[in-house]
Coordinates of C-alpha atoms and ligand atoms in Angstrom, one line a residue:
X25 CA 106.0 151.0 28.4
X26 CA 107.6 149.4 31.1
X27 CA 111.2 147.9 31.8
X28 CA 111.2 144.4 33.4
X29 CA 114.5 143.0 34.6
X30 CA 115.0 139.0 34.8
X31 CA 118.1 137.5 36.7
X32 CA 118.4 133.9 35.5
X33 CA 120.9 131.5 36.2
X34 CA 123.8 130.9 33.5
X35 CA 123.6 128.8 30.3
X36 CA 124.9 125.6 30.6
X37 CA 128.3 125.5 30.0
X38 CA 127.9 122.9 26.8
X39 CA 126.3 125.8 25.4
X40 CA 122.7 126.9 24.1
X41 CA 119.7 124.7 23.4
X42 CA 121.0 121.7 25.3
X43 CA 120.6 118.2 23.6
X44 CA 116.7 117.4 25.3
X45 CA 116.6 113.9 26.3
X46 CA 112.9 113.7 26.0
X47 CA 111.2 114.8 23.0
X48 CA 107.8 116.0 25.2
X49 CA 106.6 116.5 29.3
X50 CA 103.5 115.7 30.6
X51 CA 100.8 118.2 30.2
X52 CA 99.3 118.9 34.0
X53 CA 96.2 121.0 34.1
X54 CA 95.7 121.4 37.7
X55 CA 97.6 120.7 41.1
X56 CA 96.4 118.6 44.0
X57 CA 94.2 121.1 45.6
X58 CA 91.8 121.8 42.5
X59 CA 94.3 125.0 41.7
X60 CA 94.5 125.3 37.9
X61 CA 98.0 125.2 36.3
X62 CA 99.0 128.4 34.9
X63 CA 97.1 129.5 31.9
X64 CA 98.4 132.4 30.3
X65 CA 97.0 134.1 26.7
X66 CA 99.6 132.0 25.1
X67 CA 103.1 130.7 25.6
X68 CA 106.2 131.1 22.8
X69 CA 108.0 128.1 24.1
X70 CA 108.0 124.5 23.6
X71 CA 107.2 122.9 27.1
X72 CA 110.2 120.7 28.1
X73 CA 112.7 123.5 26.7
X74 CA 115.4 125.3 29.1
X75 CA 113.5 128.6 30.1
X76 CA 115.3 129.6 33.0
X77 CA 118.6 130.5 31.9
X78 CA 119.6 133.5 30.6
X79 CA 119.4 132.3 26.6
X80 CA 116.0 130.5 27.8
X81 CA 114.7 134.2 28.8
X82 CA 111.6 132.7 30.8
X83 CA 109.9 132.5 26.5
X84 CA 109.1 136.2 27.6
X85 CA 110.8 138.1 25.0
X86 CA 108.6 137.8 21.9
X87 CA 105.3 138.9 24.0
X88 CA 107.3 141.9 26.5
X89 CA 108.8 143.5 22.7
X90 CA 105.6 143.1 20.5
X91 CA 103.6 145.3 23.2
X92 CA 106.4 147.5 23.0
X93 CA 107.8 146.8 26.9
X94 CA 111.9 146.5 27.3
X95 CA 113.3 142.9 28.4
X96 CA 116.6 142.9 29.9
X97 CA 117.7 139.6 30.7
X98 CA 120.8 138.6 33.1
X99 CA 122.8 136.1 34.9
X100 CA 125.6 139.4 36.8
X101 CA 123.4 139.8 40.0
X102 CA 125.8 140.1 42.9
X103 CA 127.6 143.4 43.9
X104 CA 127.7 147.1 43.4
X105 CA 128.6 147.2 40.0
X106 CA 126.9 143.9 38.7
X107 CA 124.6 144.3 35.8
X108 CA 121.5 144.0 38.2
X109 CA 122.4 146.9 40.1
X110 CA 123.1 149.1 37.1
X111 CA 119.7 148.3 35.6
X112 CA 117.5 148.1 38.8
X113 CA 117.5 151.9 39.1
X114 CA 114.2 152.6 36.4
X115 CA 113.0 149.1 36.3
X116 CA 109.5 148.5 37.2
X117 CA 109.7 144.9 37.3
X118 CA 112.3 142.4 38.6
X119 CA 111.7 138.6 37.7
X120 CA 113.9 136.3 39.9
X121 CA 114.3 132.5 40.7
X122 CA 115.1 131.3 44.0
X123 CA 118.0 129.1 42.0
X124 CA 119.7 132.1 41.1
X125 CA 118.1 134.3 43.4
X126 CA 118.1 138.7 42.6
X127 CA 118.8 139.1 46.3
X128 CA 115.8 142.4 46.6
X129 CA 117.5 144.1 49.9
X130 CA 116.0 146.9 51.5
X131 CA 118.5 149.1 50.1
X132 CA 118.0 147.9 46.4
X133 CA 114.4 148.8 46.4
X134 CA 115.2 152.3 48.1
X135 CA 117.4 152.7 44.9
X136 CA 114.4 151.3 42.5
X137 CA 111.9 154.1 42.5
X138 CA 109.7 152.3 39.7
X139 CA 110.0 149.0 41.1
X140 CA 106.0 147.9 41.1
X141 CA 106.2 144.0 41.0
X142 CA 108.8 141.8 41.6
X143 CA 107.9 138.3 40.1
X144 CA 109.3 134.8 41.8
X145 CA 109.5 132.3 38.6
X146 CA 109.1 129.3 40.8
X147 CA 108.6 129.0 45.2
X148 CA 110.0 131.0 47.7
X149 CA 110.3 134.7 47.6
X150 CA 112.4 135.4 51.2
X151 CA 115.2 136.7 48.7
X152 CA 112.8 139.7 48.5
X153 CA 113.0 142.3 51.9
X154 CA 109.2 141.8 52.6
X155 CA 109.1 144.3 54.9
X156 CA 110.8 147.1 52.3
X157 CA 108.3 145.3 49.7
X158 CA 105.2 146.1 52.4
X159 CA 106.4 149.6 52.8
X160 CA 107.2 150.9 49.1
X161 CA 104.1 149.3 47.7
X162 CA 106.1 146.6 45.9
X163 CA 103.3 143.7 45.0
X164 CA 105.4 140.4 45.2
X165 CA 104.1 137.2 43.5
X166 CA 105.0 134.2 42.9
X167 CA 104.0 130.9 40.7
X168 CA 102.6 128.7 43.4
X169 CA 102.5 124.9 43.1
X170 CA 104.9 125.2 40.2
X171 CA 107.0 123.2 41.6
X172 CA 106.2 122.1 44.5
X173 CA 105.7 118.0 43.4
X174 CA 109.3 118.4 41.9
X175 CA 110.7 119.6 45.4
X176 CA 108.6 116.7 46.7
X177 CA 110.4 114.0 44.4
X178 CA 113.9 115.5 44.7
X179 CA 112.9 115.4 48.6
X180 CA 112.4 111.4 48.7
X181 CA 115.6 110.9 46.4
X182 CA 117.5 112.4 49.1
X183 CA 115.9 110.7 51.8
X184 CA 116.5 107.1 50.4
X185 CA 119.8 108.4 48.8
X186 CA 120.7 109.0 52.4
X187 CA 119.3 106.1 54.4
X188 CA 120.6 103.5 52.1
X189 CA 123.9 104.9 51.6
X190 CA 123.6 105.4 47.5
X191 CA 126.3 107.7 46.5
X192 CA 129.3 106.4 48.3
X193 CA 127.7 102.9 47.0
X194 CA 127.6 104.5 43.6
X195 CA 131.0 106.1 43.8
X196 CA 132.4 102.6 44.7
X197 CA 131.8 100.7 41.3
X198 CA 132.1 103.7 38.8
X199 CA 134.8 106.4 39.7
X200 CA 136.8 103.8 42.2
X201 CA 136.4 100.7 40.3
X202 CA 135.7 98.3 43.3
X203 CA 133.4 95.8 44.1
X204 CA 133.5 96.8 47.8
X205 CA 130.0 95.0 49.3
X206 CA 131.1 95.8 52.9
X207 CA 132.1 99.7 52.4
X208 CA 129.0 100.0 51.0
X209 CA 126.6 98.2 53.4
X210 CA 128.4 100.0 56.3
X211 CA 125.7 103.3 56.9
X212 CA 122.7 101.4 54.5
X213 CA 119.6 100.8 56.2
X214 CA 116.2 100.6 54.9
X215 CA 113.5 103.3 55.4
X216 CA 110.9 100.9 56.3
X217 CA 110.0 101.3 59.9
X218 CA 112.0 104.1 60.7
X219 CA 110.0 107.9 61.4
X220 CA 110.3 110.2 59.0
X221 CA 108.8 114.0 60.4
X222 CA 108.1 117.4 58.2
X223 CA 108.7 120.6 59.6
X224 CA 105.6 122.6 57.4
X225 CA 103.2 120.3 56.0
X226 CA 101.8 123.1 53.3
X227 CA 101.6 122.2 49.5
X228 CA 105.8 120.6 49.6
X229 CA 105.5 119.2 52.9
X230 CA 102.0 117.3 52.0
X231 CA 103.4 116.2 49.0
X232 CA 106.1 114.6 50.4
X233 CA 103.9 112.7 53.8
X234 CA 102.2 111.0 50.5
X235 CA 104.6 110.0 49.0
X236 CA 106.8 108.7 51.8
X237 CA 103.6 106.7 53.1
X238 CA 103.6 103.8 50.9
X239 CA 107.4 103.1 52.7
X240 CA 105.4 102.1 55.7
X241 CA 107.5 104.8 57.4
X242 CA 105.7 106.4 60.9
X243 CA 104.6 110.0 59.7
X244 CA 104.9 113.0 62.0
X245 CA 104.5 116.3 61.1
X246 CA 104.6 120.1 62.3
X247 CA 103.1 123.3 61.1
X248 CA 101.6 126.9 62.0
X249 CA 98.3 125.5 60.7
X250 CA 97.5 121.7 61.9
X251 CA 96.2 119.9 59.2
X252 CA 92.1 118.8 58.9
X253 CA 92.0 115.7 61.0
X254 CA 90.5 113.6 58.1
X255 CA 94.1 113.7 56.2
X256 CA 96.2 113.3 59.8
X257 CA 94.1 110.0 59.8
X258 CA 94.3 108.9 56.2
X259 CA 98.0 109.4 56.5
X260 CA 98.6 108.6 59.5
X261 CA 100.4 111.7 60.8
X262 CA 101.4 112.3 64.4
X263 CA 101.2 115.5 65.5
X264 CA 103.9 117.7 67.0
X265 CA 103.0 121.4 68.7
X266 CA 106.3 122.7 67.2
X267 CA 109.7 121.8 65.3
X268 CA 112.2 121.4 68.9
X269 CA 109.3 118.5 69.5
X270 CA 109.3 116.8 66.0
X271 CA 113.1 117.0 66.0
X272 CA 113.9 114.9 69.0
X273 CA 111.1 112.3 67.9
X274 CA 111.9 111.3 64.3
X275 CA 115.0 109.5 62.4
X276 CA 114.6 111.1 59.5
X277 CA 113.9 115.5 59.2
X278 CA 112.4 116.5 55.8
X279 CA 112.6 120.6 55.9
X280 CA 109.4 122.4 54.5
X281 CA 108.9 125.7 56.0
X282 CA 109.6 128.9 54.9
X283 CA 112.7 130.9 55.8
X284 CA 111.0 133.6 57.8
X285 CA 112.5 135.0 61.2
X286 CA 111.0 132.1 63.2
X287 CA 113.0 130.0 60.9
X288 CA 116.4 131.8 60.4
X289 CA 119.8 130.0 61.7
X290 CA 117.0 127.7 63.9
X291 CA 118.7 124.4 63.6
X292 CA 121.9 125.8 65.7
X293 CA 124.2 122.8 67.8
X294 CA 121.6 123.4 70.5
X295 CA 118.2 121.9 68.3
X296 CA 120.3 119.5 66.4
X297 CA 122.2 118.1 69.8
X298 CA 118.6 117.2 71.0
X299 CA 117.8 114.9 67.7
X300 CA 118.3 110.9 68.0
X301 CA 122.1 110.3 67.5
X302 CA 122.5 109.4 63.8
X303 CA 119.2 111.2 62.1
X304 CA 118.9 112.1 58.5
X305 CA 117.9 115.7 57.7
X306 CA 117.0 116.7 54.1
X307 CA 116.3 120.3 53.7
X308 CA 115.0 121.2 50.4
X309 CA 113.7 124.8 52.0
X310 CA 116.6 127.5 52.5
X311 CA 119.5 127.4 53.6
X312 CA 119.7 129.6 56.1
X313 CA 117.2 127.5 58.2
X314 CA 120.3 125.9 59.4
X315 CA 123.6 127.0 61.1
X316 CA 126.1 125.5 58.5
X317 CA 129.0 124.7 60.9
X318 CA 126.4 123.3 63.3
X319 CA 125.8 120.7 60.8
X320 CA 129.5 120.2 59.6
X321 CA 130.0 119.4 63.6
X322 CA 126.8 117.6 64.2
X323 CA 128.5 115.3 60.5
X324 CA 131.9 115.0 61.8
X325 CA 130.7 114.0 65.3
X326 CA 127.6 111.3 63.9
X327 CA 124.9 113.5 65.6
X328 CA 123.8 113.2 62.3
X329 CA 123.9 110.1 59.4
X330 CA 123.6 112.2 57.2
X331 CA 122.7 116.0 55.7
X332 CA 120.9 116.4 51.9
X333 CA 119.3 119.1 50.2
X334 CA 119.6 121.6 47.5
X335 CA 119.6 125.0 49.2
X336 CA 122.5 126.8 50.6
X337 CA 123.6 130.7 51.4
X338 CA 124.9 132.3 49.9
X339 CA 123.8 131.3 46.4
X340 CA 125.6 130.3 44.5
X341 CA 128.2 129.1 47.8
X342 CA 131.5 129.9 47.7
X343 CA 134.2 127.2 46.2
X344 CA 135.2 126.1 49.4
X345 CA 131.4 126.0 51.4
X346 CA 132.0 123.3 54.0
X347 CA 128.8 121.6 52.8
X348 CA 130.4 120.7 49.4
X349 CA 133.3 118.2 51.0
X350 CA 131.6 117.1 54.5
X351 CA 131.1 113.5 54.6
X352 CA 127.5 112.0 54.3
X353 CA 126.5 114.8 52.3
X354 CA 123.7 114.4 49.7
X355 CA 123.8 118.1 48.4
X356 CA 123.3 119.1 44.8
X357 CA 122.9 123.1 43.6
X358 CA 119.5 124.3 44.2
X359 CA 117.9 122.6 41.5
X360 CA 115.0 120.3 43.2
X361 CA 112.2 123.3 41.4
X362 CA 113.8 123.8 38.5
X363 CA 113.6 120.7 36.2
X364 CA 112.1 120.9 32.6
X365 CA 108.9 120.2 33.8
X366 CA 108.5 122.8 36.4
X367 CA 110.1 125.6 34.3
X368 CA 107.2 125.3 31.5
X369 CA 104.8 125.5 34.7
X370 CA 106.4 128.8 36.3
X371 CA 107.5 130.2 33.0
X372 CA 104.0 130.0 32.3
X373 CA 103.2 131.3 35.5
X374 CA 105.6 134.5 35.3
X375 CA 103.9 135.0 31.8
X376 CA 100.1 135.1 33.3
X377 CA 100.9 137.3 36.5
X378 CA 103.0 139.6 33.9
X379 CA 99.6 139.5 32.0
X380 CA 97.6 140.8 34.4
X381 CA 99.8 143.6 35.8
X382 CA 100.4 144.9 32.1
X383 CA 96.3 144.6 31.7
X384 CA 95.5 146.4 35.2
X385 CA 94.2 143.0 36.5
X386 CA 94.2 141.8 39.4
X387 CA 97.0 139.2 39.7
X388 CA 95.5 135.4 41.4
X389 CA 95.1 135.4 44.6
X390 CA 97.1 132.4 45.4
X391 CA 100.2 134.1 43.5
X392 CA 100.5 136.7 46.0
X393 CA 102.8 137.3 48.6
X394 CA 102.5 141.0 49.4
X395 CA 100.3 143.2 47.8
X396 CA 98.4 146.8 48.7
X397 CA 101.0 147.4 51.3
X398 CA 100.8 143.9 53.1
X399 CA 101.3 140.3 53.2
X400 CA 98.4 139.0 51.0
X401 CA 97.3 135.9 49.3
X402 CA 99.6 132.8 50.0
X403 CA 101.8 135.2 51.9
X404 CA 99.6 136.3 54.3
X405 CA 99.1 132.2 55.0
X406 CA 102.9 131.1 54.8
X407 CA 104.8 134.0 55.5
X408 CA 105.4 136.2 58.4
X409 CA 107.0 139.8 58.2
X410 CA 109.7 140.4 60.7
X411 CA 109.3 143.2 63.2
X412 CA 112.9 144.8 63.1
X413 CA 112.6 146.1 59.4
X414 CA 114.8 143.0 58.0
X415 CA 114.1 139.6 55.9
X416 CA 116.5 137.3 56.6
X417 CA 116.8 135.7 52.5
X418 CA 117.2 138.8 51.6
X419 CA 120.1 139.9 53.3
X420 CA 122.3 137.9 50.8
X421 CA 124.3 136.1 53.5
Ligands
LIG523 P1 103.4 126.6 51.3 O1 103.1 128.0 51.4 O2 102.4 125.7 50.6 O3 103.6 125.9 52.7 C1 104.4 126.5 53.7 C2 103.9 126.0 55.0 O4 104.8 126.4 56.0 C3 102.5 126.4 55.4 O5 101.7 125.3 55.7 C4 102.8 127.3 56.7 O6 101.8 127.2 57.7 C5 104.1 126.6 57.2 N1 104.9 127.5 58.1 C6 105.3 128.8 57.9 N2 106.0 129.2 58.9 C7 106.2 128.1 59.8 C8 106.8 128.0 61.0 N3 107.5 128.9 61.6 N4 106.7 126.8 61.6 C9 106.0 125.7 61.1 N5 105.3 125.9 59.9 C10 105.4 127.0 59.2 O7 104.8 126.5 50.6 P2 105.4 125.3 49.7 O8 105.0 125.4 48.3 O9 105.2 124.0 50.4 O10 107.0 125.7 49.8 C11 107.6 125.7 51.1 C12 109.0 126.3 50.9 O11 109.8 125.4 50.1 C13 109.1 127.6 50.2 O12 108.8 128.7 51.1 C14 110.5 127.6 49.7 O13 111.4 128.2 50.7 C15 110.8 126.1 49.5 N6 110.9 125.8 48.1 C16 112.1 125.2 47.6 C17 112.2 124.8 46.3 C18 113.5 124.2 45.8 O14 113.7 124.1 44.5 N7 114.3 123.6 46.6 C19 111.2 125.1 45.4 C20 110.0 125.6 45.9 C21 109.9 125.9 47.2

């Protein structure tokens, strides 16, 4: 018998099922690399329901109780005396997502002495301590591709909703009543013609070169790995050896790496004062790539047009995060890889890898992060584990 422990984000505040706008989603089989889509024993949800909030339960319930295993499902996370901390003691699993995210410090797992596998339901599992993961034998794993086409279609909203000036537009003829041509027009431009770079061009950041191609945009990228050059020339992509050297050469900065040390705090007043005077920089990573008052600054000054994303620290941000009331600011809550669509992808995908564990299989390669004491899988590609014994996500600033 074991005792797995989700976190998942609230219920909406209308209450539990929603009214669905759609009666079905799309049924997607594989991903763009030939990777199937999750394909668990069976499912006991409706693809297109709400599965990651707390009443949603991931549709784990049903399958954990009938083999006899103990579910406990919350939203309280945060704190000594939160409902996560109370129960983390004798669990052996902890299920996250990076939306609400079970912050797995060092000194949570030091209190978890049964904690085997800790499961990311969706992308990005920096709110784990790797390095504690790595050295208490904790496998980590997470859905890959889930999401990633969802984070690469909330990352082109932002990027047009910020070049052409949408929201304030929007804002003008509904809340404010007007009709005001020139307010709006002001800060719109058109994409077309402009450069648009990717810091990370792995399974987001590709996504996102293909479908800002068709804009007729100039592509740059930058990554750890440099692409084959077959796709650099069917896309088009310059080349940059690192991110100071896309930075200064672009217009508009779509934000695709991990957060890993290299990452952490890296777009500081320094990096950003070096960009063209008046780029666009949509981070749909983490947060804590950027300094946040370097980017209030770089607003209030017009370094920067204008700042979008959906990821912030600490999550959820406190009422008054300057990123909420800056001006120019394309934010939303960190919910680019968590529409309907995705969740029945990574709820799937938490089911299959929970599979396996229970079974004694081995869990997909590409689902790994760290196993057998060390970055594996997808991890050992994307990730890096920091030398002085601490993950930046995972401190919970
Ligand atoms: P991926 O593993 O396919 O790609 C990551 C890429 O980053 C790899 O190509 C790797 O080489 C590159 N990289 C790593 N460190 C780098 C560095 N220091 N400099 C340059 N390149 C570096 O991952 P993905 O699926 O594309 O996801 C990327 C990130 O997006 C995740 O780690 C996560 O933080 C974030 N994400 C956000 C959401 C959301 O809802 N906003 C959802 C999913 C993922």
């Amino acid at each position: 018998m074991a005792k797995i422990v989700a976190v998942l984000y609230p219920d909406p505040v209308d209450g539990y099922p929603p009214k669905y706008a759609r009666d079905s989603i799309p049924v997607i089989d594989s991903y763009p690399d030939g990777q199937t889509a999750p394909k668990p024993e069976a499912v006991d949800f409706t693809p297109g329901e709400l599965l990651g909030c707390v009443s949603g339960e991931l549709g784990l319930r049903a399958f954990l109780e009938s083999q006899g295993h103990i579910l406990v499902v919350t939203s309280d996370k945060d704190g000594p005396d939160s409902a996560f901390e109370r129960e983390l003691p004798d669990a052996d699993v902890v299920i996250s997502q990076p939306f609400w995210p079970a912050y797995l410090t060092a000194e949570r797992i030091a209190k978890a002495p049964q904690l085997k596998l800790a499961i990311t339901a969706g992308i990005g599992s920096d709110h784990v301590d790797l390095n504690a993961a790595i050295k208490h034998g904790v496998t980590v794993a997470e859905a890959t591709w889930s999401n990633s086409i969802s984070v690469a279609e909330h990352t082109v909203m932002q990027v047009l909703a910020l070049v052409r000036n949408y929201l304030p537009s929007h804002e003008w003829v509904t809340t404010k009543k007007g009709w005001n041509i020139a307010d709006s027009v002001s800060r719109a431009y058109d994409l077309e013609g402009l450069t648009a770079g990717v810091i990370a061009a792995g399974r987001i950041g590709q996504a996102v070169l293909r479908r800002l191609k068709p804009f007729q945009v100039t592509l740059a990228y930058t990554d750890k790995h440099r692409l084959a050059p077959d796709i650099e020339e069917e896309l088009g992509l310059q080349f940059y050896p690192d991110i100071p050297a896309l930075a200064r050469n672009v217009d508009v900065l779509c934000v695709h790496a991990p957060l890993v040390p290299e990452t952490y705090q890296l777009f500081n007043e320094e990096l950003i004062g070096t960009m063209r005077r008046g780029s666009y920089i949509v981070n749909t990573a983490r947060g804590a790539i950027m300094d946040t008052g370097a980017v209030v600054r770089a607003i209030d000054s017009g370094q920067l047009a204008g700042y979008a994303g959906d990821v912030w620290y600490p999550q959820p941000p406190p009422a008054d995060h300057p990123w909420r009331t800056m001006p120019h600011n394309g934010m939303t809550a960190h919910v680019a890889g968590s529409t309907l669509s995705a969740q029945a992808r990574y709820a799937a995908g938490a089911r299959e890898i929970l599979e396996a564990w229970l079974a004694g299989k081995p869990i997909r390669d590409e689902y790994l992060i760290v196993d057998g004491g060390k970055l594996a899988g997808t991890g050992a590609r994307s990730y890096t584990a920091s030398g002085n014994g601490s993950s930046p996500g995972s401190t919970g600033l």
